[in-house]
Tab-separated table of C-alpha atoms in Angstrom:
chain	number	residue	atom	x	y	z
A	1	MET	CA	145.873	38.087	88.320
A	2	MET	CA	146.897	37.373	84.743
A	3	ASP	CA	149.798	39.817	85.083
A	4	MET	CA	151.057	37.863	88.097
A	5	LEU	CA	150.643	34.611	86.183
A	6	ALA	CA	152.522	35.971	83.177
A	7	ALA	CA	155.388	37.015	85.422
A	8	ALA	CA	155.504	33.594	87.093
A	9	GLN	CA	155.486	31.789	83.736
A	10	ALA	CA	157.975	34.090	82.026
A	11	GLY	CA	160.452	32.052	80.022
A	12	ILE	CA	158.371	28.860	80.075
A	13	GLU	CA	157.742	27.643	76.552
A	14	HIS	CA	154.445	26.160	75.501
A	15	SER	CA	154.400	22.648	74.127
A	16	GLN	CA	154.569	22.215	70.373
A	17	ASP	CA	152.898	18.830	70.759
A	18	VAL	CA	149.502	20.158	71.887
A	19	VAL	CA	147.120	22.119	69.663
A	20	TYR	CA	144.333	24.428	70.882
A	21	SER	CA	141.002	25.434	69.381
A	22	ASP	CA	138.393	27.725	70.943
A	23	HIS	CA	134.664	27.109	70.609
A	24	LEU	CA	131.384	28.569	71.869
A	25	ALA	CA	128.943	26.300	73.672
A	26	PRO	CA	125.260	27.288	73.937
A	27	GLY	CA	124.403	28.789	77.305
A	28	LEU	CA	121.709	27.202	79.431
A	29	SER	CA	118.167	28.612	79.365
A	30	GLY	CA	119.006	31.588	77.174
A	31	ALA	CA	122.256	32.499	78.977
A	32	PRO	CA	125.187	33.841	76.924
A	33	GLN	CA	127.363	31.418	74.991
A	34	VAL	CA	130.170	29.825	76.957
A	35	ARG	CA	133.763	29.846	75.699
A	36	VAL	CA	135.523	26.500	75.851
A	37	ARG	CA	139.040	25.560	74.746
A	38	LEU	CA	139.841	22.152	73.302
A	39	TYR	CA	143.369	20.759	73.686
A	40	ARG	CA	144.491	17.749	71.633
A	41	PRO	CA	147.797	15.972	71.104
A	42	ALA	CA	149.217	17.239	67.818
A	43	GLY	CA	149.193	14.654	65.056
A	44	LYS	CA	147.188	12.121	67.059
A	45	PRO	CA	144.006	11.307	65.150
A	46	GLY	CA	141.236	9.076	66.346
A	47	THR	CA	138.869	9.080	69.275
A	48	LEU	CA	140.346	10.177	72.598
A	49	PRO	CA	139.162	10.249	76.202
A	50	CYS	CA	138.678	13.778	77.512
A	51	LEU	CA	139.300	15.685	80.724
A	52	TYR	CA	136.815	18.522	81.196
A	53	TRP	CA	138.566	21.163	83.300
A	54	ILE	CA	137.286	24.091	85.417
A	55	HIS	CA	139.890	26.737	86.276
A	56	GLY	CA	140.160	28.061	89.809
A	57	GLY	CA	140.167	31.570	91.221
A	58	GLY	CA	138.294	31.591	94.510
A	59	HIS	CA	134.974	31.659	92.605
A	60	VAL	CA	135.713	35.271	91.581
A	61	LEU	CA	138.956	35.297	89.559
A	62	GLY	CA	140.693	33.589	86.667
A	63	GLN	CA	140.216	32.583	83.056
A	64	ILE	CA	140.962	29.701	80.707
A	65	GLU	CA	144.442	30.903	79.779
A	66	GLN	CA	145.804	30.534	83.306
A	67	ASP	CA	145.783	26.737	83.032
A	68	ASP	CA	147.044	26.332	79.470
A	69	LEU	CA	150.366	24.907	80.696
A	70	VAL	CA	148.604	22.512	83.080
A	71	MET	CA	146.386	21.266	80.275
A	72	GLU	CA	149.391	20.811	78.002
A	73	GLN	CA	151.146	18.714	80.623
A	74	ILE	CA	148.098	16.498	81.198
A	75	VAL	CA	147.406	16.030	77.485
A	76	GLU	CA	151.033	15.112	76.824
A	77	ALA	CA	151.389	12.803	79.815
A	78	VAL	CA	148.072	10.975	79.446
A	79	GLY	CA	147.526	11.123	75.702
A	80	CYS	CA	143.994	12.380	76.165
A	81	ALA	CA	142.199	15.509	75.017
A	82	ALA	CA	141.045	18.250	77.378
A	83	VAL	CA	138.339	20.894	77.349
A	84	SER	CA	138.549	23.943	79.624
A	85	VAL	CA	135.627	26.264	80.341
A	86	GLU	CA	135.335	30.018	80.875
A	87	TRP	CA	132.653	30.575	83.530
A	88	ARG	CA	131.013	33.894	84.405
A	89	ARG	CA	132.478	35.372	87.563
A	90	PRO	CA	130.753	36.644	90.712
A	91	PRO	CA	129.842	38.995	92.254
A	92	GLU	CA	128.499	40.350	88.959
A	93	HIS	CA	127.245	36.873	88.076
A	94	PRO	CA	126.470	34.930	91.268
A	95	PHE	CA	125.192	31.367	91.476
A	96	PRO	CA	123.692	29.746	89.469
A	97	ALA	CA	125.389	31.545	86.546
A	98	PRO	CA	128.895	30.061	87.087
A	99	MET	CA	127.566	26.538	87.581
A	100	ASP	CA	125.280	26.900	84.555
A	101	ASP	CA	128.338	27.742	82.462
A	102	CYS	CA	130.303	24.857	83.949
A	103	TYR	CA	127.462	22.482	83.067
A	104	ALA	CA	126.997	23.898	79.567
A	105	GLY	CA	130.584	22.911	78.732
A	106	PRO	CA	130.389	19.131	79.239
A	107	LYS	CA	126.904	19.079	77.730
A	108	TRP	CA	128.395	20.607	74.577
A	109	THR	CA	131.441	18.336	74.755
A	110	HIS	CA	129.333	15.210	75.061
A	111	GLY	CA	126.891	16.307	72.364
A	112	ASN	CA	129.694	17.087	69.896
A	113	ALA	CA	132.009	14.234	70.846
A	114	ALA	CA	131.959	12.566	67.430
A	115	GLU	CA	132.827	15.791	65.606
A	116	LEU	CA	135.578	16.608	68.126
A	117	GLY	CA	137.088	13.126	68.061
A	118	LEU	CA	136.211	12.390	71.686
A	119	ASP	CA	134.848	9.298	73.393
A	120	PRO	CA	131.454	10.314	74.889
A	121	GLY	CA	131.701	7.498	77.424
A	122	ARG	CA	135.113	8.569	78.736
A	123	ILE	CA	134.660	12.162	79.848
A	124	ALA	CA	136.271	12.973	83.198
A	125	ILE	CA	135.814	16.247	85.056
A	126	GLY	CA	138.278	18.118	87.221
A	127	GLY	CA	139.571	21.408	88.503
A	128	ALA	CA	141.814	23.077	91.045
A	129	SER	CA	140.822	25.224	94.034
A	130	SER	CA	137.377	26.699	93.345
A	131	GLY	CA	137.490	24.803	90.060
A	132	GLY	CA	137.784	21.590	92.060
A	133	GLY	CA	134.804	22.595	94.176
A	134	SER	CA	132.809	23.411	91.077
A	135	ALA	CA	133.803	20.068	89.537
A	136	ALA	CA	132.464	18.284	92.626
A	137	GLY	CA	129.186	20.178	92.316
A	138	LEU	CA	129.107	19.508	88.584
A	139	ALA	CA	129.412	15.762	89.206
A	140	LEU	CA	126.310	15.878	91.400
A	141	LEU	CA	124.444	17.949	88.853
A	142	ALA	CA	125.403	15.625	85.983
A	143	ARG	CA	124.357	12.608	88.056
A	144	ASP	CA	120.951	14.055	88.873
A	145	ARG	CA	120.153	15.398	85.411
A	146	GLY	CA	121.323	12.245	83.667
A	147	GLU	CA	122.385	14.004	80.450
A	148	VAL	CA	126.170	13.710	80.618
A	149	PRO	CA	127.944	10.600	81.930
A	150	VAL	CA	131.021	11.327	84.042
A	151	CYS	CA	133.627	8.574	84.321
A	152	PHE	CA	136.028	10.162	86.834
A	153	GLN	CA	136.649	13.213	89.059
A	154	LEU	CA	140.033	14.930	89.444
A	155	LEU	CA	139.705	17.334	92.393
A	156	VAL	CA	142.926	19.270	93.096
A	157	TYR	CA	142.871	21.000	96.532
A	158	PRO	CA	139.141	21.652	95.976
A	159	MET	CA	137.432	24.656	97.558
A	160	LEU	CA	134.538	22.873	99.271
A	161	ASP	CA	133.874	24.531	102.625
A	162	GLY	CA	133.071	28.202	103.214
A	163	ARG	CA	132.813	28.092	107.012
A	164	ASN	CA	136.474	28.988	107.725
A	165	VAL	CA	136.589	26.572	110.673
A	166	THR	CA	138.721	23.708	109.357
A	167	PRO	CA	142.433	23.356	110.267
A	168	ALA	CA	143.331	24.118	106.660
A	169	SER	CA	141.451	27.418	106.789
A	170	HIS	CA	143.649	28.546	109.688
A	171	ALA	CA	146.906	27.476	108.056
A	172	VAL	CA	147.317	30.357	105.592
A	173	THR	CA	147.130	33.847	107.101
A	174	GLU	CA	149.771	35.763	105.135
A	175	PRO	CA	148.440	38.304	102.581
A	176	GLN	CA	149.166	36.113	99.571
A	177	VAL	CA	146.923	35.577	96.556
A	178	TRP	CA	144.366	33.735	98.691
A	179	ASN	CA	144.133	33.468	102.473
A	180	ARG	CA	141.735	33.140	105.366
A	181	GLN	CA	140.334	36.642	104.871
A	182	SER	CA	139.736	36.057	101.168
A	183	ASN	CA	137.754	32.865	101.619
A	184	PRO	CA	134.442	34.340	102.896
A	185	ILE	CA	134.610	37.040	100.231
A	186	GLY	CA	134.826	34.424	97.503
A	187	TRP	CA	132.037	32.294	98.946
A	188	LEU	CA	129.634	35.158	99.610
A	189	SER	CA	130.277	36.575	96.143
A	190	TYR	CA	129.495	33.187	94.659
A	191	VAL	CA	126.404	32.414	96.714
A	192	GLY	CA	125.074	35.957	96.460
A	193	HIS	CA	122.850	35.618	99.525
A	194	ALA	CA	122.907	34.592	103.189
A	195	ALA	CA	125.875	34.689	105.529
A	196	VAL	CA	128.370	31.878	105.748
A	197	THR	CA	127.509	29.897	108.867
A	198	ARG	CA	128.965	26.935	110.706
A	199	THR	CA	126.635	24.711	108.689
A	200	PRO	CA	128.522	23.235	105.713
A	201	MET	CA	127.614	24.967	102.488
A	202	PRO	CA	126.402	22.785	99.616
A	203	THR	CA	129.285	21.683	97.403
A	204	SER	CA	129.420	24.521	94.893
A	205	CYS	CA	125.678	24.866	95.494
A	206	ALA	CA	124.782	22.248	92.909
A	207	VAL	CA	121.021	22.159	92.411
A	208	PRO	CA	119.641	18.793	91.291
A	209	ALA	CA	116.901	18.596	88.743
A	210	ALA	CA	113.461	17.608	89.961
A	211	ARG	CA	112.814	13.897	89.924
A	212	SER	CA	109.681	12.477	88.393
C-alpha cells in the first residue's frame, strides 16, 4: 500500500511550514506503546487546538505516514496542531486492540496538553474511511469513560456498516484498492468473531465502560 501511495505522491513536496515530532503513548492495560505523530505550524508558539486523526485502511491496512500530506494541509489551513495515531492492525490484532490504541492516543494527548502546547478543551477527533469509523466509535468511548473531552468529530467517508447492503456498498465493484468484496474481509478481520449479518454492526465496536 505504501508503495502505491509513494507512486501517487511522487513529485509532491512536503510543506516547510509544518513540523513533525514522533512520540510513544502508553498502551492501555499493559498493551504495547502506541506511536503518535504531532504536527504543528512551524514558528507558531502558544497553545493551539488539536485535531486527533486516525488513518484509514479498511481496518487492516495503512500507517501514519500515508496521511502526512493531509495533516499538513489541515494544520496550514486551520492553524491548529494535529496528532495522528498508529493503531495495531487486524487480523493479527483484532478488536479491541485497534480501538485501545486509538483511545490511548487522545488520552496521552489530553494528559500532556500543557507540555505539547495544546488546548485540552479543544481536542477534535477525525479520520477517513475506517479511520472515520474508528473516530465515531472513539467518540462514544470517550463520552462513556469521561476521561477525554471531545469538542468535534470530522468523519470523512466513514466506514460504519459491514453488512454490504447499502446503495454505497453496491456502487464500487471494480478491483480497485477497496471494493465490495474487500469490505467483509476488513470487517471480519477487525471483529475477529461472528459473521457479518444484516443487523448493523456496532460503530467500530466501541465498548462503553461500566456505569456505577
